[in-house]
Tab-separated table of C-alpha atoms in Angstrom:
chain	number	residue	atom	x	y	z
A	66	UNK	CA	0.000	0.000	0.000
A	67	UNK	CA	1.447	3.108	-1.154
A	68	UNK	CA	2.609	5.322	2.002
A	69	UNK	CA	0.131	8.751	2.171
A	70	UNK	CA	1.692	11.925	2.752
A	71	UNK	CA	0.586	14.356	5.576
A	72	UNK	CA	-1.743	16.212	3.302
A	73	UNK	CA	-3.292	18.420	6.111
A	74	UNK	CA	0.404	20.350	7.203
A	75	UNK	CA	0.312	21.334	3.228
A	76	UNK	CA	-3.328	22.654	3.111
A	77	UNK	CA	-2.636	26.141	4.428
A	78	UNK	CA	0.158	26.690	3.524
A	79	UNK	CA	0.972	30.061	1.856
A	80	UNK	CA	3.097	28.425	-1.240
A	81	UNK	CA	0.497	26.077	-2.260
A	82	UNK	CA	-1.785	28.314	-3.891
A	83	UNK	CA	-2.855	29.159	-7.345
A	84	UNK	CA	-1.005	32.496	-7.734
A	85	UNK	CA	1.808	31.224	-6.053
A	86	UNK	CA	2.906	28.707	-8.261
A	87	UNK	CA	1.792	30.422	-11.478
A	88	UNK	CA	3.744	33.365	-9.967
A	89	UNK	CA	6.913	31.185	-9.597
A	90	UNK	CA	6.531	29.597	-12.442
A	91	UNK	CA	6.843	32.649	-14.778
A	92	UNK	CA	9.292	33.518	-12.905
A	93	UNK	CA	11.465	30.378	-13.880
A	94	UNK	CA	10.275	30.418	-17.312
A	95	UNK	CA	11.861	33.775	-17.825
A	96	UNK	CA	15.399	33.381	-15.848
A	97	UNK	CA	16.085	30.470	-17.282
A	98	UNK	CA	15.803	31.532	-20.860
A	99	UNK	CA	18.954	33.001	-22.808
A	100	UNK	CA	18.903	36.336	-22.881
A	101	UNK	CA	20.806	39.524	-23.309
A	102	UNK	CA	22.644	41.953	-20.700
A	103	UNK	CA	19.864	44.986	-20.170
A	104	UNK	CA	20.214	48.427	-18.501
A	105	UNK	CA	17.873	47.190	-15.433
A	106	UNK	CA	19.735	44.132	-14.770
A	107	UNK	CA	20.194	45.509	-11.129
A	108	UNK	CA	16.222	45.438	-10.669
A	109	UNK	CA	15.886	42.319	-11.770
A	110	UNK	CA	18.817	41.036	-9.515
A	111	UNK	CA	16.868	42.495	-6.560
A	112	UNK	CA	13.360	40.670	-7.932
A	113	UNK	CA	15.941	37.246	-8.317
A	114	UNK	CA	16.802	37.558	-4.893
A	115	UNK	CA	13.384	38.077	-3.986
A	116	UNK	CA	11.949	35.106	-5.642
A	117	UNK	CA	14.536	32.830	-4.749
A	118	UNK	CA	13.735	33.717	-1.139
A	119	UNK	CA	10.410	32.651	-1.639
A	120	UNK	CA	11.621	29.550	-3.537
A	121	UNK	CA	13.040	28.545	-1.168
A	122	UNK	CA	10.032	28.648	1.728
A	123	UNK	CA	8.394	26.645	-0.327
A	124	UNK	CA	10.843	23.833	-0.917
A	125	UNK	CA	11.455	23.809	2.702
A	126	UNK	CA	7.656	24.213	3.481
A	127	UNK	CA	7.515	20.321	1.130
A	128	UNK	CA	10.753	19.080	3.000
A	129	UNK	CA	9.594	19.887	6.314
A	130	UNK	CA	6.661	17.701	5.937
A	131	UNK	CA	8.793	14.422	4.683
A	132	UNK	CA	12.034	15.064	6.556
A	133	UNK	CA	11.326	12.700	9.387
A	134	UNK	CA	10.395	9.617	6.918
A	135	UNK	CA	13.994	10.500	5.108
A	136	UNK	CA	15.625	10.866	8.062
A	137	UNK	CA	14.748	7.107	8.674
A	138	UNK	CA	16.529	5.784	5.083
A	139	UNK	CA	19.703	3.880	5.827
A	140	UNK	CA	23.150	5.569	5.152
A	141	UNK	CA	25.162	2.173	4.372
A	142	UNK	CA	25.026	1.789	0.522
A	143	UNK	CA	23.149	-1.992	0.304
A	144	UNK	CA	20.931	-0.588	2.818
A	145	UNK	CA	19.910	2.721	1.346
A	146	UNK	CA	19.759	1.686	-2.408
A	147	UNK	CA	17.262	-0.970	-1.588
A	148	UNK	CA	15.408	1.627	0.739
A	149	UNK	CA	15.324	4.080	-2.604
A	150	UNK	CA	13.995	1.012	-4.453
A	151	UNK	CA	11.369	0.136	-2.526
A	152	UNK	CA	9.848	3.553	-2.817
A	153	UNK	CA	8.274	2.256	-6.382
A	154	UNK	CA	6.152	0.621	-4.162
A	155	UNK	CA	5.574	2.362	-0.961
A	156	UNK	CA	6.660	5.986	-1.793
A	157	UNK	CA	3.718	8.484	-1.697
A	158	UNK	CA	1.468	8.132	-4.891
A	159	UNK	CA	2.484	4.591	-6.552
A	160	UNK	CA	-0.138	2.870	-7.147
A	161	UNK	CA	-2.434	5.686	-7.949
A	162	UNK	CA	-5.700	4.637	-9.254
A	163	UNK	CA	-5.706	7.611	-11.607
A	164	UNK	CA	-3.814	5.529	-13.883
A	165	UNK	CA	-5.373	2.118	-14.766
A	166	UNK	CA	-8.478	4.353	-15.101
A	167	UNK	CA	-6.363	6.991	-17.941
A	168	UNK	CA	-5.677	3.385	-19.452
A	169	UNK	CA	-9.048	1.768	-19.578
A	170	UNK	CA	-11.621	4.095	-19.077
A	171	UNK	CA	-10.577	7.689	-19.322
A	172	UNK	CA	-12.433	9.315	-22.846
A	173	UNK	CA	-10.644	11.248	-25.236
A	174	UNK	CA	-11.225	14.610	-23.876
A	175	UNK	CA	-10.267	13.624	-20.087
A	176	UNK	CA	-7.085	11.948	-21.667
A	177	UNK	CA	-6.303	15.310	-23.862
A	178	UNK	CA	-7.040	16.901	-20.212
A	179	UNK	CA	-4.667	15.110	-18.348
A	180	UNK	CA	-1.837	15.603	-21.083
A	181	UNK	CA	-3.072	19.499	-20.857
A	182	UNK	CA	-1.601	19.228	-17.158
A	183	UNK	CA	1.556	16.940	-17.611
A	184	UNK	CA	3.102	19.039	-20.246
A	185	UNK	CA	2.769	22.257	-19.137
A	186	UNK	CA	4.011	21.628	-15.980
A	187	UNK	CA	6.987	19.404	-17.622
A	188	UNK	CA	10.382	20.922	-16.253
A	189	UNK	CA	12.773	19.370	-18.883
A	190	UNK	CA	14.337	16.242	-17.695
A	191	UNK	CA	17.394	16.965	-20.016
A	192	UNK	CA	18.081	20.631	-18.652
A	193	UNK	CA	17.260	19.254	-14.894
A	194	UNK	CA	19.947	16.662	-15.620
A	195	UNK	CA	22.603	18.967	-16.919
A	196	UNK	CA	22.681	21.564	-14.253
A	197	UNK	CA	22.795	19.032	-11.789
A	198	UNK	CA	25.640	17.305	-13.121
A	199	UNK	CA	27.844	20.329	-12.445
A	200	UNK	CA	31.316	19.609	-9.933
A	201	UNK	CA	29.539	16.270	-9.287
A	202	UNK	CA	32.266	13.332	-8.933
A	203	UNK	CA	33.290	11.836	-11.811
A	204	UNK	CA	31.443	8.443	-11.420
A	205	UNK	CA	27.506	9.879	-11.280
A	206	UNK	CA	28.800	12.510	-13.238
A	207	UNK	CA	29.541	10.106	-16.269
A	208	UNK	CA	26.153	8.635	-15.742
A	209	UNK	CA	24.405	11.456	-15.834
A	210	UNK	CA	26.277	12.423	-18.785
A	211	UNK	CA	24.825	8.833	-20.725
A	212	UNK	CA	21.430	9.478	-19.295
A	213	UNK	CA	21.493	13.396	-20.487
A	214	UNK	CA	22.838	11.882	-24.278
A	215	UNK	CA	19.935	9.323	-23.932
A	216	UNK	CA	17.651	12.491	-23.576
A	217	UNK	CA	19.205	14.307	-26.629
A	218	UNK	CA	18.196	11.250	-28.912
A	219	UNK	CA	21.857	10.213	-28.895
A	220	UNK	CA	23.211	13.580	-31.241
A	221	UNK	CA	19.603	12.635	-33.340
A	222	UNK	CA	16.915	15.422	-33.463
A	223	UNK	CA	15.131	12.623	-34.265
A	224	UNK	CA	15.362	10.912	-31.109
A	225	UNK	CA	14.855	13.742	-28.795
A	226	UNK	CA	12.822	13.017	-25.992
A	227	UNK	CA	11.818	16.655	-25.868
A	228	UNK	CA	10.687	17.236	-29.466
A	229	UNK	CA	8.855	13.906	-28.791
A	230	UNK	CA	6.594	15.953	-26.267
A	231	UNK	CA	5.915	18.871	-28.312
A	232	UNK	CA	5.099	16.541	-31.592
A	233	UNK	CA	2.277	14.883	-29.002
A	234	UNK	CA	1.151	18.057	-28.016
A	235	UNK	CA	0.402	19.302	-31.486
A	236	UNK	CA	-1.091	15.968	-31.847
A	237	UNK	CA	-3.746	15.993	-29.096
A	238	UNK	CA	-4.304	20.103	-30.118
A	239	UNK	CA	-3.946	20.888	-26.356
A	240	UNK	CA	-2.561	24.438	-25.257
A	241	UNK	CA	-0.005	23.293	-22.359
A	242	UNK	CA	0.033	27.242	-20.859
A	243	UNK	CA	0.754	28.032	-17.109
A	244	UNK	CA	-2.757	30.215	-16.539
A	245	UNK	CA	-4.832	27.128	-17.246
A	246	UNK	CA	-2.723	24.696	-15.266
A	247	UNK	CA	-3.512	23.524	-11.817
A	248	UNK	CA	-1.022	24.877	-8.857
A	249	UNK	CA	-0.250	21.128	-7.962
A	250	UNK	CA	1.565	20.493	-11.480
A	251	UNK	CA	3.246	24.002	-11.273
A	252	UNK	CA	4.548	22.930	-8.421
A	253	UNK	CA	5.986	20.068	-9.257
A	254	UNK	CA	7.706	21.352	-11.848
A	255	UNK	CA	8.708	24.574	-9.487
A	256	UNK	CA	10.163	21.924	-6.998
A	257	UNK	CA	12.652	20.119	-9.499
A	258	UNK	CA	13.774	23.324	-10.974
A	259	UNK	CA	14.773	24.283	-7.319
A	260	UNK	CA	16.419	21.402	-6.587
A	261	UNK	CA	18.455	21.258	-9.783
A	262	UNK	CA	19.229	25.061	-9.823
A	263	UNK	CA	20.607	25.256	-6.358
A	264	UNK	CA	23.556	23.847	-5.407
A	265	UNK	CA	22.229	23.425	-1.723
A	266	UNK	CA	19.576	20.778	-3.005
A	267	UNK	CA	22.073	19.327	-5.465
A	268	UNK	CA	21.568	15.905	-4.069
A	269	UNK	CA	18.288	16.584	-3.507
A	270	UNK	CA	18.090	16.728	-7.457
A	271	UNK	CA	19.702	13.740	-7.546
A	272	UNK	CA	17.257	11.459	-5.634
A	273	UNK	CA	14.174	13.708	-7.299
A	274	UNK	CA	15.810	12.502	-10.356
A	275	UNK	CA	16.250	9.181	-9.778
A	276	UNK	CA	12.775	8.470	-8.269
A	277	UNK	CA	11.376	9.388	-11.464
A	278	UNK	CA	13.761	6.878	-13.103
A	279	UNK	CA	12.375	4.299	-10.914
A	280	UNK	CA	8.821	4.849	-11.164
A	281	UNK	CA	7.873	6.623	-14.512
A	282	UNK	CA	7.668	3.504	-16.544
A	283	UNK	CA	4.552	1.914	-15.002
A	284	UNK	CA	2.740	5.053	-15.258
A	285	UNK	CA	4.000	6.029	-18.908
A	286	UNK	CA	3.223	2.580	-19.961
A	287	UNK	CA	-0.794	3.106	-18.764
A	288	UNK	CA	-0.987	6.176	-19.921
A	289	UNK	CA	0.206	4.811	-23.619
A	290	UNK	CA	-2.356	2.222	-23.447
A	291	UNK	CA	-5.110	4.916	-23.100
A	292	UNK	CA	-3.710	7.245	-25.749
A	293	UNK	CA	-3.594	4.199	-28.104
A	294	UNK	CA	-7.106	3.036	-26.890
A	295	UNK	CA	-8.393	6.275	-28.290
A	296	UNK	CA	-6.442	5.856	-31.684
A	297	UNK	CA	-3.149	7.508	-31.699
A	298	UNK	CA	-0.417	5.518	-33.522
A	299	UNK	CA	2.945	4.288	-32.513
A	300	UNK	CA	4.630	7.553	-33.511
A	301	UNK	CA	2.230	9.665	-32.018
A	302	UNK	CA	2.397	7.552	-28.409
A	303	UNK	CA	6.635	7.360	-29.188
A	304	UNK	CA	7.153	9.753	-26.049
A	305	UNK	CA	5.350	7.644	-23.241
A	306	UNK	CA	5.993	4.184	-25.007
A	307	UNK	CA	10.029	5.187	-25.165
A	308	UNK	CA	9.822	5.859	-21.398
A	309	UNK	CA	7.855	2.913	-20.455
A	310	UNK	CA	11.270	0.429	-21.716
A	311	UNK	CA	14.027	2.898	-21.549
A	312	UNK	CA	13.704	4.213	-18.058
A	313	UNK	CA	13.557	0.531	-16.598
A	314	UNK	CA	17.427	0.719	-17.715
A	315	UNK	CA	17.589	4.067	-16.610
A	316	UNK	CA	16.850	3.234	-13.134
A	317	UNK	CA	19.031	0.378	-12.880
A	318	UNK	CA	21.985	2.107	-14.099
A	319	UNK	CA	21.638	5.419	-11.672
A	320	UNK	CA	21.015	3.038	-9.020
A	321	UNK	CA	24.426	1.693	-9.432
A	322	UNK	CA	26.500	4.378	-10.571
A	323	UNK	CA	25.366	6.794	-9.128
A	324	UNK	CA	23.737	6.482	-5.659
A	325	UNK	CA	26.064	3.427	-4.700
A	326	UNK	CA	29.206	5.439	-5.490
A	327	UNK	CA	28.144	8.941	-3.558
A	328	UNK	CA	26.530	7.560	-1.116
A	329	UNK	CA	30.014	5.448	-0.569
A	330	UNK	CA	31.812	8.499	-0.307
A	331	UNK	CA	29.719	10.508	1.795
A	332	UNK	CA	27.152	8.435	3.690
A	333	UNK	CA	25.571	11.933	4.711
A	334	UNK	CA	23.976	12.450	1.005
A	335	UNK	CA	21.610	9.061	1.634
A	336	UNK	CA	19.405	11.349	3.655
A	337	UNK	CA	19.936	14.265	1.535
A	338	UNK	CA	19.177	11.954	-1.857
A	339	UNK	CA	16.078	10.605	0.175
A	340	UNK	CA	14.296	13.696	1.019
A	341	UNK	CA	14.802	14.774	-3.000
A	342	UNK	CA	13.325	11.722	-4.135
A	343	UNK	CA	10.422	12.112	-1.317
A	344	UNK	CA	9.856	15.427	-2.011
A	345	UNK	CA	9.118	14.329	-5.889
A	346	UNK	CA	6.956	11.584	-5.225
A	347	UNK	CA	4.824	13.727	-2.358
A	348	UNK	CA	4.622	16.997	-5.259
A	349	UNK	CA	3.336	13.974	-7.877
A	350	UNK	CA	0.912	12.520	-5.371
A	351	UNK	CA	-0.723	16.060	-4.675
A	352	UNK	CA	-1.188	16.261	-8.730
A	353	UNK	CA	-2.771	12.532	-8.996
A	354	UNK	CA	-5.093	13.622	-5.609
A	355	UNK	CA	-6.197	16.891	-7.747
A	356	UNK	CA	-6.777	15.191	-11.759
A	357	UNK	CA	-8.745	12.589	-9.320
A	358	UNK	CA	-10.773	14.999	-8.608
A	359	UNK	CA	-11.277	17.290	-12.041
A	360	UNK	CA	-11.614	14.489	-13.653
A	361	UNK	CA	-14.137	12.147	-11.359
A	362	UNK	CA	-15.856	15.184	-10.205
């Protein structure tokens, strides 16, 4: 039974709120873009510092309310690695029923819906993996380097994995736009760009990362079976049928070169790694909890 997280410390909280997230959001849309040097760059420093402030109340706002179950993961490296791995089936939101219903039951519209919510608040597994690859040792670092080429389509535009997402988003004719997404998926996305933008939660990235290694494939694997079940083709469904196989590997391989060899070296990043990966799951659980309800009424 998956574990629940404590959903009632969350529900008041200043950070988890509409404007919030769409607020922070924009905000990491527009920093992380490549842009030019500008005569207000001083103002815009002082509205950085600002928002990153506020960043990061609300990562610690989500830590704070999963820091006692981390603080419980081993720190020896058999131990911990098969602690991570048994959070595909006890971390908070495996198991959802959300997804065996997208698979066999959900109609077009709900499916198109759903989509709607995942892709706008998608944070770009690629760029989350290359900023937090930076001064990492050389070991993870390497691995993250395969998994990053993995998410460029090997050097092939034709294999991105990010060009696979926008092609199904033309295809389902949805408009993936912050102002019509729900806070919890902002969030989400707002909590892995933290982690992989600040070098305070860099192993924090690292577990967030991982966890979604270990237990994307189940889910992306329903959700093709739905968007076939209403018609789409192979190519169409390439993006969630790709992840469904290749992040099986994925898993296995980060699992091994990279948590075993950090966590070797520093037994102090297990906890670190485990809040990350707890804070994912808990941010994904409060988006199943809220398409549960849009879409069941």
């Amino acid at each position: 039974m998956a574990t629940q997280p404590d959903h009632d410390s969350l529900r008041s909280s200043q950070f988890l709120t509409d404007s919030f997230q769409r607020g922070l959001a924009h905000w990491n849309r527009e920093r992380l873009v490549p842009g030019f040097p500008s005569d207000d760059w001083q103002k815009r420093m002082e509205r950085d510092l600002r928002m990153a402030r506020l960043e990061g109340g609300f990562l610690e706002e989500v830590r704070a309310g999963i820091v006692d179950r981390a603080a419980a993961a081993p720190t020896d490296v058999d131990g911990f690695v098969a602690w991570f791995e048994e959070l595909k089936q006890t971390g908070p939101g495996q198991g959802d029923r959300l997804f065996p219903w997208l698979a066999e039951e959900a109609s077009p519209e709900q499916l198109k819906w759903f989509f709607e919510q995942e892709a706008a608040g998608e944070a770009g597994f690629d760029d989350l993996v290359a900023m937090t690859q930076i001064k990492m040792p050389t070991t993870a670092k390497l691995e993250l380097a395969r998994n990053y080429w993995d998410e460029m389509g090997r050097g092939q535009e034709a294999g991105m994995h990010g060009p696979m997402l926008d092609a199904l988003v033309e295809t389902l004719q949805v408009g993936p736009v912050i102002e019509n997404t729900v806070w919890q998926s902002l969030a989400l996305a707002n909590a892995m760009t933290a982690m992989a933008t600040s070098r305070r939660y860099a192993w924090h990235s690292v577990g967030a990362l991982g966890v979604i290694e270990l237990t994307a494939p189940g889910r992306s694997a329903l959700v093709a079976k739905g968007l076939k079940r209403i018609g789409l083709s192979n190519r169409e469904r390439r993006y969630f049928d790709l992840h469904a196989v290749l992040d099986v590997k994925h898993s296995e391989d980060w699992n091994r070169e990279v948590l075993r060899p950090v966590v070797a070296e520093d037994p102090a990043r297990a906890v670190a790694i485990a809040e990350g990966a707890l804070i994912r799951l808990t941010c994904g659980q409060l988006c199943f909890d809220r398409y549960r309800a849009e879409l069941w009424g």
